[in-house]
Short mmCIF file of C-alpha atoms and ligand atoms in Angstrom, two decimals:
data_model
loop_
_atom_site.label_atom_id
_atom_site.label_comp_id
_atom_site.label_asym_id
_atom_site.label_seq_id
_atom_site.Cartn_x
_atom_site.Cartn_y
_atom_site.Cartn_z
CA UNK A 124 100.94 140.82 24.71
CA UNK A 125 103.89 142.69 26.45
CA UNK A 126 105.45 141.23 29.56
CA UNK A 127 107.16 144.46 30.19
CA UNK A 128 106.95 145.99 33.81
CA UNK A 129 106.57 149.78 33.38
CA UNK A 130 106.82 152.33 36.15
CA UNK A 131 110.31 150.87 37.25
CA UNK A 132 113.82 151.81 37.70
CA UNK A 133 116.11 149.81 35.05
CA UNK A 134 119.80 149.75 34.62
CA UNK A 135 120.56 151.53 31.33
CA UNK A 136 124.30 151.74 31.25
CA UNK A 137 127.29 151.64 33.59
CA UNK A 138 128.13 155.33 34.60
CA UNK A 139 131.51 154.55 33.00
CA UNK A 140 129.84 154.21 29.57
CA UNK A 141 128.10 157.41 29.65
CA UNK A 142 130.23 160.47 28.76
CA UNK A 143 130.61 163.01 25.95
CA UNK A 144 129.92 160.49 23.25
CA UNK A 145 125.99 159.91 22.53
CA UNK A 146 125.10 156.14 23.62
CA UNK A 147 122.12 154.59 22.29
CA UNK A 148 120.28 152.02 24.33
CA UNK A 149 116.55 150.53 23.77
CA UNK A 150 115.10 149.91 27.15
CA UNK A 151 111.43 147.91 27.14
CA UNK A 152 111.27 148.85 23.55
CA UNK A 153 111.89 152.50 23.94
CA UNK A 154 114.91 154.01 21.95
CA UNK A 155 116.98 156.12 24.33
CA UNK A 156 120.09 158.29 23.85
CA UNK A 157 122.44 158.92 26.74
CA UNK A 158 125.30 161.32 27.40
CA UNK A 159 126.99 163.50 30.18
CA UNK A 160 126.68 167.32 30.18
CA UNK A 161 129.93 169.29 30.87
CA UNK A 162 129.32 169.48 34.62
CA UNK A 163 128.95 165.74 34.76
CA UNK A 164 125.21 165.29 34.90
CA UNK A 165 123.90 162.16 33.04
CA UNK A 166 120.92 162.81 30.54
CA UNK A 167 118.52 160.33 29.05
CA UNK A 168 116.37 161.61 26.17
CA UNK A 169 114.14 159.59 23.60
CA UNK A 170 116.51 158.83 20.64
CA UNK A 171 114.17 159.90 17.94
CA UNK A 172 114.03 163.70 16.64
CA UNK A 173 110.54 164.94 16.59
CA UNK A 174 110.93 166.54 12.99
CA UNK A 175 111.43 163.24 10.96
CA UNK A 176 112.54 160.59 13.51
CA UNK A 177 116.39 160.70 12.90
CA UNK A 178 118.05 159.11 15.78
CA UNK A 179 119.70 161.49 17.99
CA UNK A 180 122.27 158.97 19.00
CA UNK A 181 123.59 159.43 15.39
CA UNK A 182 123.76 163.14 15.70
CA UNK A 183 126.17 165.41 17.45
CA UNK A 184 126.61 166.68 20.94
CA UNK A 185 127.42 170.43 21.01
CA UNK A 186 128.29 171.56 24.20
CA UNK A 187 125.20 170.32 26.38
CA UNK A 188 122.79 170.34 23.28
CA UNK A 189 122.25 167.43 20.77
CA UNK A 190 122.18 168.91 17.18
CA UNK A 191 120.18 166.39 15.02
CA UNK A 192 122.26 164.96 12.26
CA UNK A 193 119.78 165.41 9.59
CA UNK A 194 118.09 168.99 9.65
CA UNK A 195 119.74 170.34 12.75
CA UNK A 196 116.82 170.39 15.26
CA UNK A 197 118.71 171.15 18.41
CA UNK A 198 117.61 169.80 22.07
CA UNK A 199 118.62 170.75 25.46
CA UNK A 200 119.13 168.42 28.38
CA UNK A 201 115.32 168.53 29.21
CA UNK A 202 114.54 167.43 25.66
CA UNK A 203 113.14 170.77 24.68
CA UNK A 204 113.96 171.97 21.14
CA UNK A 205 115.76 175.32 21.36
CA UNK A 206 116.55 175.71 17.70
CA UNK A 207 115.45 174.81 14.36
CA UNK A 208 116.95 175.43 11.02
CA UNK A 209 115.89 178.69 9.01
CA UNK A 210 113.29 180.14 11.19
CA UNK A 211 112.89 181.95 14.60
CA UNK A 212 109.67 180.20 15.77
CA UNK A 213 110.10 177.02 17.20
CA UNK A 214 107.06 174.82 17.23
CA UNK A 215 105.46 174.61 20.82
CA UNK A 216 105.46 170.87 20.54
CA UNK A 217 109.15 170.46 19.43
CA UNK A 218 110.38 168.57 22.49
CA UNK A 219 111.30 164.90 22.94
CA UNK A 220 110.81 162.89 26.24
CA UNK A 221 113.32 163.18 28.90
CA UNK A 222 113.65 160.30 31.20
CA UNK A 223 114.50 160.40 35.04
CA UNK A 224 117.97 159.74 35.74
CA UNK A 225 119.71 158.24 38.87
CA UNK A 226 123.27 157.41 39.30
CA UNK A 227 124.03 154.92 41.97
CA UNK A 228 126.39 152.16 42.64
CA UNK A 229 128.08 152.57 39.36
CA UNK A 230 125.03 152.10 37.23
CA UNK A 231 122.92 154.68 35.48
CA UNK A 232 119.36 153.97 36.08
CA UNK A 233 116.46 155.24 34.22
CA UNK A 234 112.87 155.44 35.06
CA UNK A 235 110.61 153.82 32.32
CA UNK A 236 106.82 154.62 32.54
CA UNK A 237 104.83 157.53 34.46
CA UNK A 238 107.68 159.93 35.18
CA UNK A 239 105.54 161.25 38.07
CA UNK A 240 106.00 158.03 40.11
CA UNK A 241 109.81 158.03 39.71
CA UNK A 242 110.48 160.32 42.88
CA UNK A 243 108.57 158.21 45.19
CA UNK A 244 110.19 154.92 44.16
CA UNK A 245 113.25 153.96 45.51
CA UNK A 246 115.97 152.56 43.20
CA UNK A 247 117.25 149.58 44.15
CA UNK A 248 120.70 149.03 45.74
CA UNK A 249 124.08 147.32 45.13
CA UNK A 250 126.21 149.02 47.56
CA UNK A 251 129.37 146.77 46.86
CA UNK A 252 130.07 148.12 43.42
CA UNK A 253 131.00 151.46 44.46
CA UNK A 254 132.46 150.51 47.93
CA UNK A 255 136.27 151.12 48.45
CA UNK A 256 136.26 147.93 50.68
CA UNK A 257 135.50 145.68 47.60
CA UNK A 258 137.02 145.24 44.28
CA UNK A 259 134.80 144.80 41.35
CA UNK A 260 134.96 143.41 37.81
CA UNK A 261 131.93 143.70 35.38
CA UNK A 262 130.59 143.73 31.93
CA UNK A 263 127.34 143.75 29.80
CA UNK A 264 126.54 141.06 27.36
CA UNK A 265 123.60 141.44 24.95
CA UNK A 266 121.61 138.54 25.05
CA UNK A 267 119.16 137.71 22.14
CA UNK A 268 116.36 136.29 24.60
CA UNK A 269 113.51 137.72 26.44
CA UNK A 270 114.24 138.77 29.80
CA UNK A 271 112.12 136.05 31.68
CA UNK A 272 114.60 133.31 30.29
CA UNK A 273 117.31 135.09 32.07
CA UNK A 274 115.41 135.44 35.29
CA UNK A 275 114.69 131.76 35.39
CA UNK A 276 118.33 131.07 34.64
CA UNK A 277 119.48 133.02 37.54
CA UNK A 278 116.96 131.93 40.13
CA UNK A 279 118.05 128.26 39.80
CA UNK A 280 121.65 127.76 40.25
CA UNK A 281 121.51 124.04 39.93
CA UNK A 282 122.35 124.66 36.38
CA UNK A 283 125.77 125.63 37.34
CA UNK A 284 126.42 121.77 37.68
CA UNK A 285 125.58 121.29 33.89
CA UNK A 286 126.27 124.31 32.12
CA UNK A 287 129.34 125.64 34.07
CA UNK A 288 131.30 122.67 35.06
CA UNK A 289 134.94 123.47 35.38
CA UNK A 290 134.19 127.30 36.35
CA UNK A 291 131.68 127.52 39.29
CA UNK A 292 129.70 124.24 38.90
CA UNK A 293 130.19 121.23 41.09
CA UNK A 294 128.04 118.21 41.66
CA UNK A 295 126.90 119.60 45.04
CA UNK A 296 125.20 122.62 43.68
CA UNK A 297 122.48 120.55 41.79
CA UNK A 298 122.14 118.07 44.95
CA UNK A 299 122.01 120.52 47.65
CA UNK A 300 118.40 121.36 48.58
CA UNK A 301 117.23 125.03 48.60
CA UNK A 302 114.99 127.27 50.83
CA UNK A 303 112.86 129.78 49.33
CA UNK A 304 111.31 132.93 50.67
CA UNK A 305 108.91 135.50 49.04
CA UNK A 306 107.98 138.98 50.56
CA UNK A 307 105.14 140.06 48.21
CA UNK A 308 104.90 143.60 49.94
CA UNK A 309 108.65 144.19 49.59
CA UNK A 310 108.86 142.75 46.06
CA UNK A 311 111.68 140.30 46.78
CA UNK A 312 112.20 136.53 46.31
CA UNK A 313 115.06 135.04 48.21
CA UNK A 314 116.68 131.76 47.65
CA UNK A 315 119.27 130.03 49.80
CA UNK A 316 121.46 127.18 49.20
CA UNK A 317 123.99 126.40 51.61
CA UNK A 318 126.47 123.71 51.00
CA UNK A 319 128.24 122.56 54.29
CA UNK A 320 131.31 120.48 52.63
CA UNK A 321 131.88 120.85 49.08
CA UNK A 322 134.17 120.75 46.32
CA UNK A 323 135.81 124.05 45.43
CA UNK A 324 135.10 125.12 41.82
CA UNK A 325 138.19 126.82 40.12
CA UNK A 326 136.31 130.41 40.30
CA UNK A 327 136.91 130.22 43.87
CA UNK A 328 139.95 128.14 44.31
CA UNK A 329 141.95 130.51 42.01
CA UNK A 330 140.70 133.73 43.23
CA UNK A 331 140.99 132.92 47.03
CA UNK A 332 143.70 130.21 47.28
CA UNK A 333 141.43 128.04 49.16
CA UNK A 334 142.58 124.31 48.64
CA UNK A 335 140.58 121.50 49.65
CA UNK A 336 136.87 121.34 50.66
CA UNK A 337 134.84 124.13 51.33
CA UNK A 338 131.64 125.52 53.05
CA UNK A 339 129.95 127.47 49.85
CA UNK A 340 126.65 129.46 50.23
CA UNK A 341 124.65 130.92 47.83
CA UNK A 342 122.19 133.28 48.85
CA UNK A 343 119.96 134.91 46.35
CA UNK A 344 117.90 138.24 46.58
CA UNK A 345 116.01 139.21 43.45
CA UNK A 346 114.36 142.60 43.47
CA UNK A 347 111.99 142.25 40.48
CA UNK A 348 112.06 143.28 37.74
CA UNK A 349 115.68 144.41 37.18
CA UNK A 350 118.01 144.05 40.33
CA UNK A 351 119.54 140.31 41.21
CA UNK A 352 121.88 139.77 44.07
CA UNK A 353 123.89 136.92 44.74
CA UNK A 354 125.75 136.90 48.20
CA UNK A 355 128.16 134.03 47.64
CA UNK A 356 130.29 133.05 50.81
CA UNK A 357 133.12 130.55 50.74
CA UNK A 358 135.26 129.34 53.50
CA UNK A 359 137.29 126.15 54.58
CA UNK A 360 134.72 123.47 55.57
CA UNK A 361 133.11 124.24 58.96
CA UNK A 362 134.09 127.90 59.29
CA UNK A 363 130.85 129.75 60.06
CA UNK A 364 130.19 133.51 60.71
CA UNK A 365 130.43 134.87 64.48
CA UNK A 366 127.63 135.12 66.69
CA UNK A 367 127.74 138.77 66.35
CA UNK A 368 127.48 138.56 62.45
CA UNK A 369 131.22 139.09 61.54
CA UNK A 370 132.82 136.81 59.44
CA UNK A 371 136.52 137.63 59.06
CA UNK A 372 137.81 133.79 58.12
CA UNK A 373 135.27 133.62 54.88
CA UNK A 374 135.48 134.96 51.27
CA UNK A 375 132.59 136.97 50.34
CA UNK A 376 131.72 137.81 46.58
CA UNK A 377 128.56 139.65 45.92
CA UNK A 378 127.56 138.90 42.26
CA UNK A 379 125.07 141.36 40.68
CA UNK A 380 122.96 141.11 37.48
CA UNK A 381 120.86 144.03 35.99
CA UNK A 382 118.13 142.49 33.80
CA UNK A 383 117.20 145.02 31.61
CA UNK A 384 114.67 143.96 28.83
CA UNK A 385 115.67 145.84 25.40
CA UNK A 386 112.97 144.61 23.28
CA UNK A 387 110.44 141.59 23.66
CA UNK A 388 113.29 139.16 22.53
CA UNK A 389 116.50 140.78 23.62
CA UNK A 390 117.80 141.83 26.84
CA UNK A 391 120.91 143.59 28.38
CA UNK A 392 122.58 141.36 30.89
CA UNK A 393 124.68 143.40 32.98
CA UNK A 394 127.14 141.56 35.30
CA UNK A 395 129.18 142.54 38.08
CA UNK A 396 131.49 140.39 40.69
CA UNK A 397 132.56 142.58 43.78
CA UNK A 398 134.84 140.82 46.32
CA UNK A 399 136.17 141.69 49.94
CA UNK A 400 139.47 139.93 49.39
CA UNK A 401 142.68 140.32 47.32
CA UNK A 402 141.40 143.67 46.53
CA UNK A 403 144.60 145.10 45.04
CA UNK A 404 145.45 141.99 43.30
CA UNK A 405 145.12 142.67 39.51
CA UNK A 406 145.85 139.15 38.83
CA UNK A 407 142.82 137.87 40.56
CA UNK A 408 140.77 140.89 39.05
CA UNK A 409 141.67 139.78 35.57
CA UNK A 410 140.87 136.03 36.39
CA UNK A 411 137.54 136.72 37.92
CA UNK A 412 136.58 139.13 34.85
CA UNK A 413 137.65 136.55 32.22
CA UNK A 414 135.90 133.49 34.03
CA UNK A 415 132.53 135.33 35.08
CA UNK A 416 132.45 136.64 31.50
CA UNK A 417 132.85 133.06 30.21
CA UNK A 418 130.09 131.99 32.60
CA UNK A 419 127.90 134.64 31.44
CA UNK A 420 128.50 133.83 27.83
CA UNK A 421 127.63 130.04 28.58
CA UNK A 422 124.20 131.20 29.63
CA UNK A 423 123.88 133.72 26.96
CA UNK A 424 124.51 130.83 24.35
CA UNK A 425 122.21 128.52 25.91
CA UNK A 426 119.58 131.29 26.24
CA UNK A 427 119.85 132.46 22.62
CA UNK A 428 119.23 128.81 21.54
CA UNK A 429 116.31 128.71 23.99
CA UNK A 430 114.74 131.85 22.76
CA UNK A 431 114.85 130.41 19.27
CA UNK A 432 113.07 127.34 20.14
CA UNK A 433 110.26 129.00 22.27
CA UNK A 434 109.79 131.81 19.51
CA UNK A 435 109.06 129.10 16.85
CA UNK A 436 106.54 127.26 19.25
CA UNK A 437 103.07 127.84 19.48
CA UNK A 438 101.97 129.71 22.73
CA UNK A 439 100.78 127.71 25.79
CA UNK A 440 103.51 124.84 25.81
CA UNK A 441 103.53 122.75 28.81
CA UNK A 442 106.56 123.00 31.18
CA UNK A 443 107.32 120.45 33.81
CA UNK A 444 108.48 122.18 37.06
CA UNK A 445 110.31 120.42 39.90
CA UNK A 446 111.90 121.41 43.25
CA UNK A 447 114.85 123.23 41.90
CA UNK A 448 112.29 125.75 40.10
CA UNK A 449 110.83 126.97 43.30
CA UNK A 450 112.43 130.31 43.30
CA UNK A 451 111.94 130.71 39.71
CA UNK A 452 108.21 130.14 39.74
CA UNK A 453 107.99 132.75 42.62
CA UNK A 454 109.93 135.44 40.62
CA UNK A 455 107.72 135.01 37.59
CA UNK A 456 104.63 135.25 39.57
CA UNK A 457 105.78 138.69 41.00
CA UNK A 458 106.80 139.70 37.44
CA UNK A 459 103.41 139.04 36.23
CA UNK A 460 101.72 140.55 38.81
CA UNK A 461 104.11 143.76 38.32
CA UNK A 462 103.26 143.75 34.52
CA UNK A 463 99.64 143.86 35.17
CA UNK A 464 99.95 146.65 37.54
CA UNK A 465 102.00 148.73 35.14
CA UNK A 466 99.45 148.21 32.40
CA UNK A 467 96.17 149.91 32.69
CA UNK A 468 94.55 147.50 30.04
CA UNK A 469 95.49 144.47 32.38
CA UNK A 470 94.48 145.71 35.67
CA UNK A 471 92.28 143.19 37.51
CA UNK A 472 92.80 140.59 34.92
CA UNK B 1494 124.39 118.66 53.17
CA UNK B 1495 122.32 120.72 55.60
CA UNK B 1496 123.85 121.32 59.04
CA UNK B 1497 125.03 124.00 61.16
CA UNK B 1498 124.86 126.47 58.46
CA UNK B 1499 121.54 125.84 57.26
CA UNK B 1500 119.76 129.36 56.88
CA UNK B 1501 116.77 129.76 59.26
CA UNK B 1502 114.44 132.92 58.37
CA UNK B 1503 115.94 135.15 55.79
CA UNK B 1504 113.28 137.80 54.97
CA UNK B 1505 112.23 139.88 57.84
CA UNK B 1506 108.78 141.32 56.26
CA UNK B 1507 105.45 140.36 58.05
CA UNK B 1508 104.05 138.60 55.25
CA UNK B 1509 106.90 136.26 54.09
CA UNK B 1510 105.98 132.80 52.52
CA UNK B 1511 108.41 130.04 52.65
CA UNK B 1512 109.15 126.91 51.03
CA UNK B 1513 111.80 124.61 52.31
CA UNK B 1514 112.93 121.47 50.35
CA UNK B 1515 113.35 118.90 53.29
CA UNK B 1516 116.78 117.75 53.27
CA UNK B 1517 117.26 113.96 52.19
CA UNK B 1518 113.85 113.87 50.70
CA UNK B 1519 112.10 115.11 47.50
CA UNK B 1520 109.32 117.10 49.58
CA UNK B 1521 108.78 120.62 49.85
CA UNK B 1522 107.29 122.17 53.04
CA UNK B 1523 105.35 125.39 52.45
CA UNK B 1524 104.82 127.55 55.28
CA UNK B 1525 102.35 130.69 55.02
CA UNK B 1526 102.86 133.83 57.46
CA UNK B 1527 99.80 132.86 59.05
CA UNK B 1528 101.49 129.56 60.41
CA UNK B 1529 99.64 127.29 58.04
CA UNK B 1530 101.85 124.46 56.69
CA UNK B 1531 101.62 122.14 53.95
CA UNK B 1532 103.85 119.47 52.26
CA UNK B 1533 103.97 118.88 48.52
CA UNK B 1534 105.78 117.14 45.97
CA UNK B 1535 105.15 120.02 43.31
CA UNK B 1536 106.10 123.51 43.64
CA UNK B 1537 103.40 124.90 41.34
CA UNK B 1538 100.92 123.24 43.52
CA UNK B 1539 102.55 124.35 46.63
CA UNK B 1540 102.56 127.91 45.43
CA UNK B 1541 99.08 127.92 44.80
CA UNK B 1542 98.22 126.77 48.01
CA UNK B 1543 100.20 129.45 49.86
CA UNK B 1544 98.71 132.14 47.75
CA UNK B 1545 95.43 131.16 48.67
CA UNK B 1546 95.82 132.44 51.95
CA UNK B 1547 93.69 133.01 54.15
CA UNK B 1548 91.84 129.75 52.35
CA UNK B 1549 94.11 127.01 53.24
CA UNK B 1550 91.64 124.19 52.48
CA UNK B 1551 91.14 122.91 55.94
CA UNK B 1552 94.78 122.67 56.91
CA UNK B 1553 94.63 123.78 60.60
CA UNK B 1554 96.34 127.00 60.85
CA UNK B 1555 98.62 127.46 63.77
CA UNK B 1556 99.45 131.23 64.14
CA UNK B 1557 103.28 131.28 64.79
CA UNK B 1558 103.72 134.96 63.81
CA UNK B 1559 107.02 136.27 65.58
CA UNK B 1560 106.70 137.85 68.78
CA UNK B 1561 106.03 141.94 68.58
CA UNK B 1562 109.68 142.27 70.26
CA UNK B 1563 111.29 140.19 67.60
CA UNK B 1564 109.78 142.39 64.79
CA UNK B 1565 110.72 145.69 66.73
CA UNK B 1566 114.17 144.64 66.80
CA UNK B 1567 114.64 144.51 63.16
S1 LIG C 648 114.97 164.55 11.56
FE1 LIG C 648 115.94 165.74 12.73
S2 LIG C 648 116.07 167.82 12.21
FE2 LIG C 648 115.10 166.58 10.64
FE1 LIG C 649 124.57 130.62 34.57
ZN1 LIG C 650 97.97 131.75 55.31
#
C-alpha cells in the first residue's frame, strides 16, 4: 500500500541544479526530467519516451526540445512530440506528461497528481532562502529510507542529544518539555521547545561567537507533506525579544528541510540553513555548511539502518510512544489523512 | 527550564489542538479548541481523545475560544 500523498507540491531540485543539462529525479515513484529553456524557464517532463521508454534524461537537449537518445522522437517544453524519425505524420498520442512547475524560495517545486488542482493550491513558503537579509548554505542528501522516517526524525529533536552530540546536541534538548499544536484545517504541526538556560553547542558557539550559556529556542513548523521549517533562536541567557516583536540581540537561524519521497523506500533530503548574522563571513558559511551536512549525514546513516530493519520486519510491529513523540504522532496522522484524500481507492477508509 | 520565554499560543487558527508537556512532570495536558482539557501520560491516548471532538467523554467542556476581537486582529 502506498503512503504517497498526491495532489501536492514537492521540491524536485534547487533552482541552481536545473540548467541546460538534463536532470533526472524520481518523485513519488514518477521519473521526471528537468531542464531550463533558453529564456530561463524551468520545465519538468515525464522521463520516459513514449516510443520505447528510453529515459529522456539520457538524451539530448537541442534548443528547447529534447531529442530522444534512442530513435530521435523530439519533444517540446509542453511534452508534445514535434518530430519523429523517417515520417511526416506524428501520432496524435505522441506526448509525454508535463508537470506544473513553480520556482520559489530557491526551490523548483513540481506538482504531483491531478494537474487541474495545482493552480488553486498555494506553494509552501520558505522566504529566508531567497532573502538578501539572510545568508544561506544548503545541500541535498539522498536517503535510502522512506520519507516517514525522516518526518519522525525531524519532528522530535530530542534525538539531537544522542545522535548529534558535539554538533547541535546538548543534554538540555532531550530534557526540555515541548509544546505541540495542530491546526488540521491549515495543515500544520507546530512543536516548540524553549530552553531558557542551556549549554551552547559548537554549531552555534562557532557561528555566533557566543561564549557561555544561552537561551535557545527551537520552534518547528511542519507543513505536510514536504516542507519543514525550524525557527532556531539563540541569545545570551535571559535575552528575550522586545515587546514589539523585534529581536535585535538574538541570532536567528532558519533551518529548512524539504522531504521529497522518491520511491517507497528512498527520499530526497533537501536541507538549508539561513542565518541573519555574519552574512558576509565566508568562514561562517563554510563552517555551517560542513557542520550541517555532517549532522544530516548522521541522520541519513541512522535512518538507512532503520529502513533495513523495518523493511525486513513483518508489518504491524508494535511501537512505544512517549512524550517526546507528541509532534511526530500528530504529523503522521495528518500525512495519513492526506494520503487517503489523494487516493480515490482509500477515501472514507 | 520553562520560564519567561515559554511559548503561549503559537498557531492562530480557529481549531487548534494543543498539547503541553507540563514542566517538572511526565504529564501531558491536551486542550481542544472547544476548551475541553485532559491530562494523560500517553500521547497516543491523548491525541485520540483530542480528535474525538466533540465527544470528549464526559469531561466538562469550558468554552474558552478567543474573543472575536483577538481573532480579528490576526
Ligand atoms: S525510445 Fe525514444 S525514440 Fe525510440
Ligand atoms: Fe537529526
Ligand atoms: Zn473539543
